[in-house]
Amino acid sequence: MFKIGCHLSISNGFLKTAKTIIELGGNTFQYFSRNPQGGAARSWDQQDFESFMEFAKYSGIEVLLCHAPYTLNACSATPSTRDFARMIFKADIEMLEHFSNALYNFHPGSHTGQGVEVGIDQIVEILNEVLYSEMKTTVLLECMAGKGSEIGRSFEEIAEIISKVKLKDKIGVCLDTCHVYSAGYDIVNDLDGVLNEFDSIIGLDKLKAIHLNDSKMPFASNKDRHEKIGQGTIGLEAIVNIINHPKLRDLPFYLETPNELEGYKEEIELLKKCRK
Ligand code: FE
Ligand code: FE
Ligand code: ZN
């Protein structure tokens, strides 16, 4: 099955959001665990959750991706910011444990001048604190474009984090096509080469989700500006190769393109048409 969806607001609850993604032609969605700029989580609505689970069963929604807020920075130089990250991680994972197979994506963080090695150790410290062996949620490190002091700009940095995490089976990777292209991985001209590199450094078994975005910025620019599918520097042909690639095609794909619902609907339709 082609698992395709987009980022949606969950402000009307899980059931309504699920109905929206079905209307858009998709079968999975990404949502923010809380306001992306930080702050309080939505209160848990058990009734809504149960209605959603029922709806998901017969509408073919198999997996959800929850995105941590952008303000979560596990490797900030400011200790209180790291404490906030720890707190958000714990609370979000606890919420996601209601599901049996949720994915929880986060930006590894920005070391804010401490250096990559210190940053990686701080991320690992928090992960080793919040992951536990009975958990059913998989936590995903998102590949980043590499702006500023962002960690996760290379497969090596992601691999180093994973290598230091104790519960490795709780950790995976989310590949954002816009980010990796900006980070200097040429998924347009050498997708096989990039996937081989990913496999030898991280392991393709760790890849659990794809953020499917075109880019407004040139290759290797380290800039993070998403573009609509087919209208950016990555282009439709490369995107079509990605959704059909034998090593990627079974993963869930999430659009994070600059669109309203109507635009997402058109992109989902287009991608379904291009799916072989
Ligand atoms: Fe992200
Ligand atoms: Fe992304
Ligand atoms: Zn981005």
Coordinates of N, CA and C in Angstrom, one line a residue, residues 22-197:
I22 N -8.5 11.4 4.9 CA -9.2 10.5 3.9 C -9.8 11.4 2.8
E23 N -10.4 12.5 3.2 CA -11.0 13.4 2.1 C -9.9 13.9 1.2
L24 N -8.7 14.1 1.7 CA -7.6 14.6 0.8 C -7.0 13.5 0.0
G25 N -7.5 12.3 0.2 CA -7.0 11.1 -0.6 C -5.8 10.4 0.0
G26 N -5.4 10.8 1.2 CA -4.3 10.1 1.9 C -4.8 9.1 2.9
N27 N -3.8 8.5 3.6 CA -4.1 7.4 4.5 C -3.2 7.5 5.8
T28 N -2.5 8.6 5.9 CA -1.7 8.8 7.2 C -1.5 10.3 7.3
F29 N -1.2 10.8 8.5 CA -0.9 12.2 8.6 C 0.1 12.4 9.7
Q30 N 0.8 13.6 9.6 CA 1.7 14.0 10.7 C 1.0 15.2 11.4
Y31 N 1.2 15.3 12.7 CA 0.7 16.4 13.5 C 1.6 16.8 14.5
F32 N 1.5 18.0 15.0 CA 2.3 18.5 16.1 C 1.8 18.0 17.4
S33 N 2.6 17.5 18.3 CA 2.2 17.1 19.6 C 1.6 18.2 20.4
R34 N 2.0 19.4 20.1 CA 1.6 20.6 20.9 C 2.0 21.8 20.0
N35 N 1.6 23.0 20.4 CA 2.0 24.2 19.6 C 3.4 24.0 19.2
P36 N 3.7 24.2 17.8 CA 5.1 24.0 17.4 C 6.1 25.0 18.0
Q37 N 5.6 26.1 18.5 CA 6.5 27.0 19.2 C 6.6 26.7 20.7
G38 N 6.1 25.6 21.1 CA 6.3 25.1 22.5 C 5.0 25.0 23.2
G39 N 5.0 25.1 24.5 CA 3.8 25.2 25.3 C 3.1 24.0 25.6
A40 N 1.8 24.2 26.0 CA 1.1 23.1 26.6 C 0.6 22.1 25.6
A41 N 0.5 20.8 26.0 CA -0.1 19.8 25.1 C -1.6 19.9 25.1
R42 N -2.2 19.4 24.0 CA -3.7 19.3 24.0 C -4.0 18.3 25.1
S43 N -5.1 18.5 25.8 CA -5.5 17.5 26.8 C -6.0 16.2 26.1
W44 N -5.8 15.1 26.7 CA -6.0 13.8 26.1 C -7.5 13.5 26.1
D45 N -8.1 13.3 25.0 CA -9.6 13.0 24.9 C -9.7 11.5 24.5
Q46 N -10.0 10.7 25.5 CA -10.1 9.3 25.3 C -11.2 8.9 24.4
Q47 N -12.3 9.6 24.4 CA -13.4 9.3 23.6 C -13.1 9.5 22.1
D48 N -12.4 10.7 21.9 CA -12.0 11.0 20.5 C -11.0 10.0 20.0
F49 N -10.1 9.6 20.9 CA -9.0 8.6 20.5 C -9.7 7.3 20.1
E50 N -10.7 6.8 20.9 CA -11.3 5.5 20.6 C -12.1 5.6 19.3
S51 N -12.8 6.7 19.1 CA -13.5 6.9 17.8 C -12.5 6.9 16.6
F52 N -11.4 7.5 16.9 CA -10.3 7.5 15.8 C -9.8 6.1 15.5
M53 N -9.6 5.4 16.5 CA -9.0 4.0 16.3 C -10.0 3.2 15.5
E54 N -11.3 3.3 15.8 CA -12.3 2.6 15.1 C -12.3 3.0 13.6
F55 N -12.3 4.3 13.4 CA -12.3 4.9 12.1 C -11.1 4.5 11.3
A56 N -9.9 4.5 12.0 CA -8.7 4.2 11.3 C -8.7 2.8 10.8
K57 N -9.3 1.9 11.6 CA -9.3 0.4 11.2 C -10.0 0.2 9.9
Y58 N -11.1 0.8 9.7 CA -11.8 0.5 8.4 C -11.5 1.5 7.3
S59 N -10.8 2.6 7.6 CA -10.4 3.5 6.5 C -9.0 3.3 6.1
G60 N -8.3 2.4 6.7 CA -6.9 2.0 6.2 C -5.8 2.9 6.7
I61 N -6.0 3.6 7.8 CA -4.9 4.4 8.4 C -4.1 3.5 9.3
E62 N -2.9 3.2 8.9 CA -2.1 2.2 9.7 C -1.1 2.8 10.6
V63 N -0.7 4.1 10.3 CA 0.4 4.7 11.1 C 0.2 6.2 11.2
L64 N 0.7 6.7 12.3 CA 0.7 8.2 12.5 C 2.1 8.7 12.8
L65 N 2.4 9.9 12.4 CA 3.7 10.5 12.8 C 3.4 11.7 13.6
C66 N 3.9 11.8 14.8 CA 3.8 12.9 15.6 C 5.1 13.7 15.6
H67 N 5.0 15.0 15.4 CA 6.2 15.9 15.3 C 6.4 16.6 16.6
A68 N 7.5 16.6 17.2 CA 7.8 17.4 18.4 C 7.9 18.8 18.1
P69 N 7.6 19.7 19.1 CA 7.7 21.2 18.8 C 9.1 21.6 18.4
Y70 N 9.1 22.7 17.6 CA 10.4 23.2 17.1 C 11.3 23.7 18.3
T71 N 10.6 24.1 19.4 CA 11.3 24.7 20.5 C 12.1 23.6 21.3
L72 N 11.8 22.3 21.0 CA 12.5 21.3 21.7 C 13.9 21.3 21.3
N73 N 14.9 21.6 22.1 CA 16.3 21.5 21.8 C 17.0 20.8 22.8
A74 N 17.3 19.5 22.6 CA 17.9 18.6 23.6 C 19.4 19.0 23.8
C75 N 20.0 19.9 22.9 CA 21.4 20.2 23.1 C 21.7 21.7 23.1
S76 N 20.7 22.4 23.7 CA 20.9 23.8 23.9 C 22.0 24.0 25.0
A77 N 22.7 25.1 24.9 CA 23.7 25.5 25.9 C 23.0 25.9 27.2
T78 N 21.7 26.2 27.1 CA 20.9 26.6 28.3 C 20.3 25.4 29.0
P79 N 20.7 25.1 30.2 CA 20.3 23.9 30.9 C 18.7 23.8 31.0
S80 N 18.1 25.0 31.3 CA 16.6 24.9 31.4 C 15.9 24.5 30.1
T81 N 16.6 24.9 29.0 CA 16.0 24.4 27.7 C 16.1 22.9 27.5
R82 N 17.2 22.4 28.0 CA 17.4 20.9 27.9 C 16.4 20.2 28.8
D83 N 16.2 20.8 30.0 CA 15.2 20.3 30.9 C 13.8 20.3 30.3
F84 N 13.5 21.4 29.6 CA 12.2 21.5 28.9 C 12.1 20.4 27.8
A85 N 13.2 20.1 27.1 CA 13.2 19.1 26.1 C 12.9 17.7 26.7
R86 N 13.5 17.5 27.8 CA 13.3 16.2 28.6 C 11.9 16.0 29.0
M87 N 11.3 17.1 29.5 CA 9.9 17.1 30.0 C 9.0 16.8 28.8
I88 N 9.2 17.5 27.7 CA 8.3 17.4 26.5 C 8.4 16.0 26.0
F89 N 9.6 15.5 25.9 CA 9.9 14.1 25.4 C 9.0 13.1 26.2
K90 N 9.2 13.2 27.5 CA 8.5 12.2 28.4 C 7.0 12.3 28.2
A91 N 6.5 13.5 28.2 CA 5.0 13.7 28.2 C 4.5 13.3 26.8
D92 N 5.2 13.6 25.7 CA 4.7 13.3 24.4 C 4.8 11.7 24.2
I93 N 5.8 11.1 24.7 CA 5.9 9.7 24.5 C 4.8 9.0 25.3
E94 N 4.6 9.5 26.5 CA 3.5 8.9 27.3 C 2.2 9.0 26.6
M95 N 1.9 10.1 25.9 CA 0.7 10.3 25.1 C 0.6 9.3 24.0
L96 N 1.8 9.2 23.3 CA 1.8 8.3 22.1 C 1.7 6.8 22.4
E97 N 2.0 6.5 23.7 CA 1.9 5.1 24.1 C 0.5 4.5 24.0
H98 N -0.5 5.4 23.9 CA -1.9 5.0 23.6 C -2.0 4.2 22.3
F99 N -1.1 4.6 21.4 CA -1.1 3.9 20.1 C -0.2 2.7 20.2
S100 N -0.3 1.8 19.3 CA 0.6 0.6 19.4 C 1.9 0.7 18.6
N101 N 1.9 1.7 17.7 CA 3.0 1.8 16.7 C 3.3 3.2 16.3
A102 N 3.1 4.2 17.1 CA 3.3 5.6 16.7 C 4.8 5.9 16.4
L103 N 5.0 6.9 15.5 CA 6.3 7.4 15.2 C 6.4 8.8 15.8
Y104 N 7.5 9.1 16.5 CA 7.6 10.5 17.1 C 8.9 11.1 16.5
N105 N 8.7 12.1 15.7 CA 9.9 12.7 15.0 C 10.3 14.0 15.7
F106 N 11.6 14.1 15.9 CA 12.1 15.4 16.4 C 13.4 15.8 15.7
H107 N 13.7 17.2 15.8 CA 14.9 17.7 15.2 C 16.0 17.5 16.3
P108 N 17.1 16.9 15.9 CA 18.1 16.5 16.9 C 18.4 17.7 17.8
G109 N 18.5 18.9 17.2 CA 18.8 20.1 18.0 C 19.9 21.0 17.4
S110 N 20.1 22.1 18.1 CA 21.2 23.0 17.7 C 22.1 23.2 18.9
H111 N 23.4 23.0 18.7 CA 24.3 23.0 19.8 C 24.6 24.4 20.4
T112 N 24.1 25.4 19.7 CA 24.2 26.8 20.1 C 25.6 27.1 20.6
G113 N 26.6 26.7 19.8 CA 28.0 27.1 20.1 C 28.8 26.2 20.9
Q114 N 28.2 25.1 21.4 CA 28.9 24.2 22.3 C 29.8 23.2 21.5
G115 N 29.5 23.1 20.2 CA 30.3 22.1 19.4 C 29.4 20.9 19.2
V116 N 29.7 20.2 18.1 CA 28.9 19.1 17.7 C 29.0 17.9 18.7
E117 N 30.2 17.7 19.2 CA 30.4 16.5 20.1 C 29.7 16.7 21.4
V118 N 29.7 17.9 22.0 CA 29.0 18.2 23.2 C 27.5 18.0 22.9
G119 N 27.1 18.6 21.8 CA 25.7 18.5 21.4 C 25.2 17.1 21.3
I120 N 25.9 16.3 20.6 CA 25.5 14.9 20.4 C 25.4 14.2 21.8
D121 N 26.4 14.4 22.7 CA 26.3 13.8 24.0 C 25.1 14.2 24.8
Q122 N 24.7 15.5 24.6 CA 23.5 15.9 25.4 C 22.2 15.3 24.8
I123 N 22.2 15.2 23.5 CA 21.0 14.6 22.9 C 20.9 13.1 23.4
V124 N 22.0 12.4 23.3 CA 22.1 11.0 23.7 C 21.7 10.9 25.2
E125 N 22.2 11.8 26.0 CA 21.9 11.7 27.5 C 20.4 11.7 27.7
I126 N 19.7 12.7 27.0 CA 18.2 12.8 27.2 C 17.5 11.5 26.6
L127 N 18.0 11.1 25.4 CA 17.3 9.9 24.8 C 17.5 8.7 25.8
N128 N 18.7 8.5 26.3 CA 18.9 7.4 27.2 C 18.0 7.5 28.5
E129 N 17.6 8.7 28.8 CA 16.8 8.9 30.0 C 15.3 8.6 29.7
V130 N 14.8 9.0 28.5 CA 13.4 8.9 28.2 C 12.9 7.7 27.5
L131 N 13.9 7.0 26.8 CA 13.5 5.7 26.2 C 13.5 4.6 27.2
Y132 N 12.5 3.7 27.0 CA 12.5 2.5 27.9 C 12.0 1.3 27.2
S133 N 12.4 0.1 27.7 CA 12.4 -1.1 26.8 C 10.9 -1.5 26.5
E134 N 9.9 -1.2 27.3 CA 8.6 -1.6 27.0 C 7.8 -0.7 26.1
M135 N 8.4 0.4 25.7 CA 7.7 1.4 24.9 C 7.4 0.9 23.5
K136 N 6.3 1.3 22.9 CA 5.8 0.9 21.6 C 6.1 2.0 20.6
T137 N 6.3 3.2 21.0 CA 6.6 4.3 20.1 C 8.0 4.2 19.6
T138 N 8.2 4.6 18.3 CA 9.6 4.7 17.8 C 9.9 6.2 17.6
V139 N 11.0 6.6 18.2 CA 11.5 8.0 18.1 C 12.4 8.2 17.0
L140 N 12.1 9.2 16.1 CA 12.8 9.4 14.9 C 13.6 10.6 14.9
L141 N 14.9 10.5 14.5 CA 15.8 11.7 14.4 C 15.6 12.2 12.9
E142 N 15.2 13.5 12.8 CA 15.0 14.0 11.4 C 16.4 14.5 10.9
C143 N 16.6 14.1 9.6 CA 17.8 14.6 8.9 C 17.6 16.1 8.6
M144 N 18.6 16.9 9.0 CA 18.4 18.4 8.9 C 19.2 19.0 7.8
A145 N 18.9 20.2 7.4 CA 19.5 20.9 6.3 C 20.9 21.4 6.7
G146 N 21.1 21.6 8.0 CA 22.4 22.1 8.5 C 22.6 23.6 8.6
K147 N 21.5 24.2 8.9 CA 21.6 25.7 9.1 C 22.1 26.0 10.5
G148 N 22.8 27.0 10.6 CA 23.4 27.4 12.0 C 24.1 26.3 12.6
S149 N 23.8 26.0 13.9 CA 24.6 25.0 14.6 C 23.7 23.7 14.7
E150 N 22.9 23.5 13.7 CA 22.0 22.3 13.7 C 22.8 21.0 13.7
I151 N 22.4 20.1 14.5 CA 23.0 18.7 14.4 C 22.1 17.8 13.6
G152 N 22.6 16.9 12.9 CA 21.9 16.0 12.1 C 21.9 16.3 10.6
R153 N 23.0 17.1 10.3 CA 23.2 17.6 8.9 C 23.9 16.5 8.1
S154 N 24.4 15.5 8.7 CA 25.1 14.4 8.0 C 24.6 13.1 8.5
F155 N 24.7 12.1 7.7 CA 24.4 10.7 8.1 C 25.3 10.3 9.2
E156 N 26.6 10.8 9.2 CA 27.5 10.4 10.3 C 27.1 10.9 11.6
E157 N 26.5 12.2 11.7 CA 26.1 12.7 13.0 C 24.9 11.9 13.5
I158 N 24.0 11.6 12.6 CA 22.8 10.8 13.0 C 23.3 9.4 13.5
A159 N 24.2 8.8 12.8 CA 24.7 7.5 13.1 C 25.4 7.5 14.5
E160 N 26.1 8.6 14.7 CA 26.8 8.7 16.0 C 25.8 8.8 17.2
I161 N 24.8 9.5 17.0 CA 23.7 9.6 18.0 C 23.2 8.2 18.3
I162 N 22.8 7.5 17.2 CA 22.2 6.2 17.4 C 23.2 5.2 18.0
S163 N 24.5 5.3 17.7 CA 25.5 4.4 18.2 C 25.6 4.5 19.7
K164 N 25.3 5.7 20.2 CA 25.4 6.0 21.7 C 24.1 5.8 22.5
V165 N 23.0 5.6 21.7 CA 21.7 5.3 22.4 C 21.7 3.8 22.8
K166 N 21.3 3.6 24.1 CA 21.3 2.2 24.5 C 20.2 1.4 23.9
L167 N 18.9 1.9 23.9 CA 17.8 1.1 23.3 C 17.7 1.4 21.8
K168 N 18.5 0.9 21.0 CA 18.6 1.2 19.6 C 17.3 0.8 18.8
D169 N 16.6 -0.2 19.3 CA 15.4 -0.6 18.6 C 14.3 0.4 18.8
K170 N 14.4 1.4 19.7 CA 13.4 2.4 19.9 C 13.7 3.7 19.0
I171 N 14.8 3.6 18.3 CA 15.3 4.8 17.5 C 15.3 4.5 16.0
G172 N 14.8 5.5 15.3 CA 14.8 5.4 13.8 C 15.2 6.8 13.2
V173 N 15.0 6.9 11.9 CA 15.4 8.1 11.2 C 14.2 8.5 10.3
C174 N 14.0 9.8 10.2 CA 13.0 10.4 9.2 C 13.9 11.2 8.2
L175 N 13.8 10.8 7.0 CA 14.5 11.5 5.9 C 13.6 12.6 5.3
D176 N 14.0 13.8 5.4 CA 13.3 14.9 4.8 C 14.0 15.3 3.5
T177 N 13.3 15.1 2.4 CA 14.0 15.3 1.1 C 14.5 16.7 0.9
C178 N 13.8 17.7 1.3 CA 14.3 19.1 1.2 C 15.6 19.2 2.0
H179 N 15.5 18.7 3.3 CA 16.7 18.9 4.2 C 17.9 18.2 3.6
V180 N 17.8 16.9 3.2 CA 19.0 16.2 2.8 C 19.6 16.8 1.5
Y181 N 18.7 17.3 0.6 CA 19.2 17.9 -0.6 C 20.0 19.2 -0.3
S182 N 19.4 20.0 0.7 CA 20.1 21.2 1.1 C 21.4 20.8 1.9
A183 N 21.4 19.7 2.5 CA 22.6 19.3 3.3 C 23.7 18.7 2.3
G184 N 23.4 18.6 1.0 CA 24.4 18.1 0.1 C 24.4 16.7 -0.3
Y185 N 23.2 16.1 -0.1 CA 23.0 14.7 -0.6 C 22.2 14.8 -1.9
D186 N 22.8 14.4 -3.0 CA 22.2 14.6 -4.3 C 21.2 13.5 -4.7
I187 N 20.0 13.7 -4.1 CA 18.9 12.7 -4.4 C 18.3 13.0 -5.7
V188 N 18.7 14.0 -6.4 CA 18.2 14.3 -7.8 C 19.0 13.5 -8.8
N189 N 20.3 13.6 -8.7 CA 21.1 12.9 -9.8 C 21.7 11.5 -9.3
D190 N 21.6 11.3 -8.0 CA 22.2 10.0 -7.5 C 21.5 9.5 -6.3
L191 N 20.2 9.2 -6.5 CA 19.4 8.7 -5.4 C 20.0 7.3 -4.9
D192 N 20.4 6.5 -5.8 CA 21.0 5.2 -5.4 C 22.2 5.4 -4.5
G193 N 23.1 6.3 -5.0 CA 24.3 6.6 -4.3 C 24.0 7.1 -2.9
V194 N 23.0 8.0 -2.7 CA 22.7 8.5 -1.4 C 22.1 7.4 -0.5
L195 N 21.3 6.6 -1.1 CA 20.7 5.5 -0.3 C 21.8 4.5 0.1
N196 N 22.7 4.2 -0.8 CA 23.8 3.3 -0.4 C 24.6 3.9 0.8
E197 N 24.9 5.2 0.7 CA 25.6 5.9 1.7 C 24.8 5.8 3.0

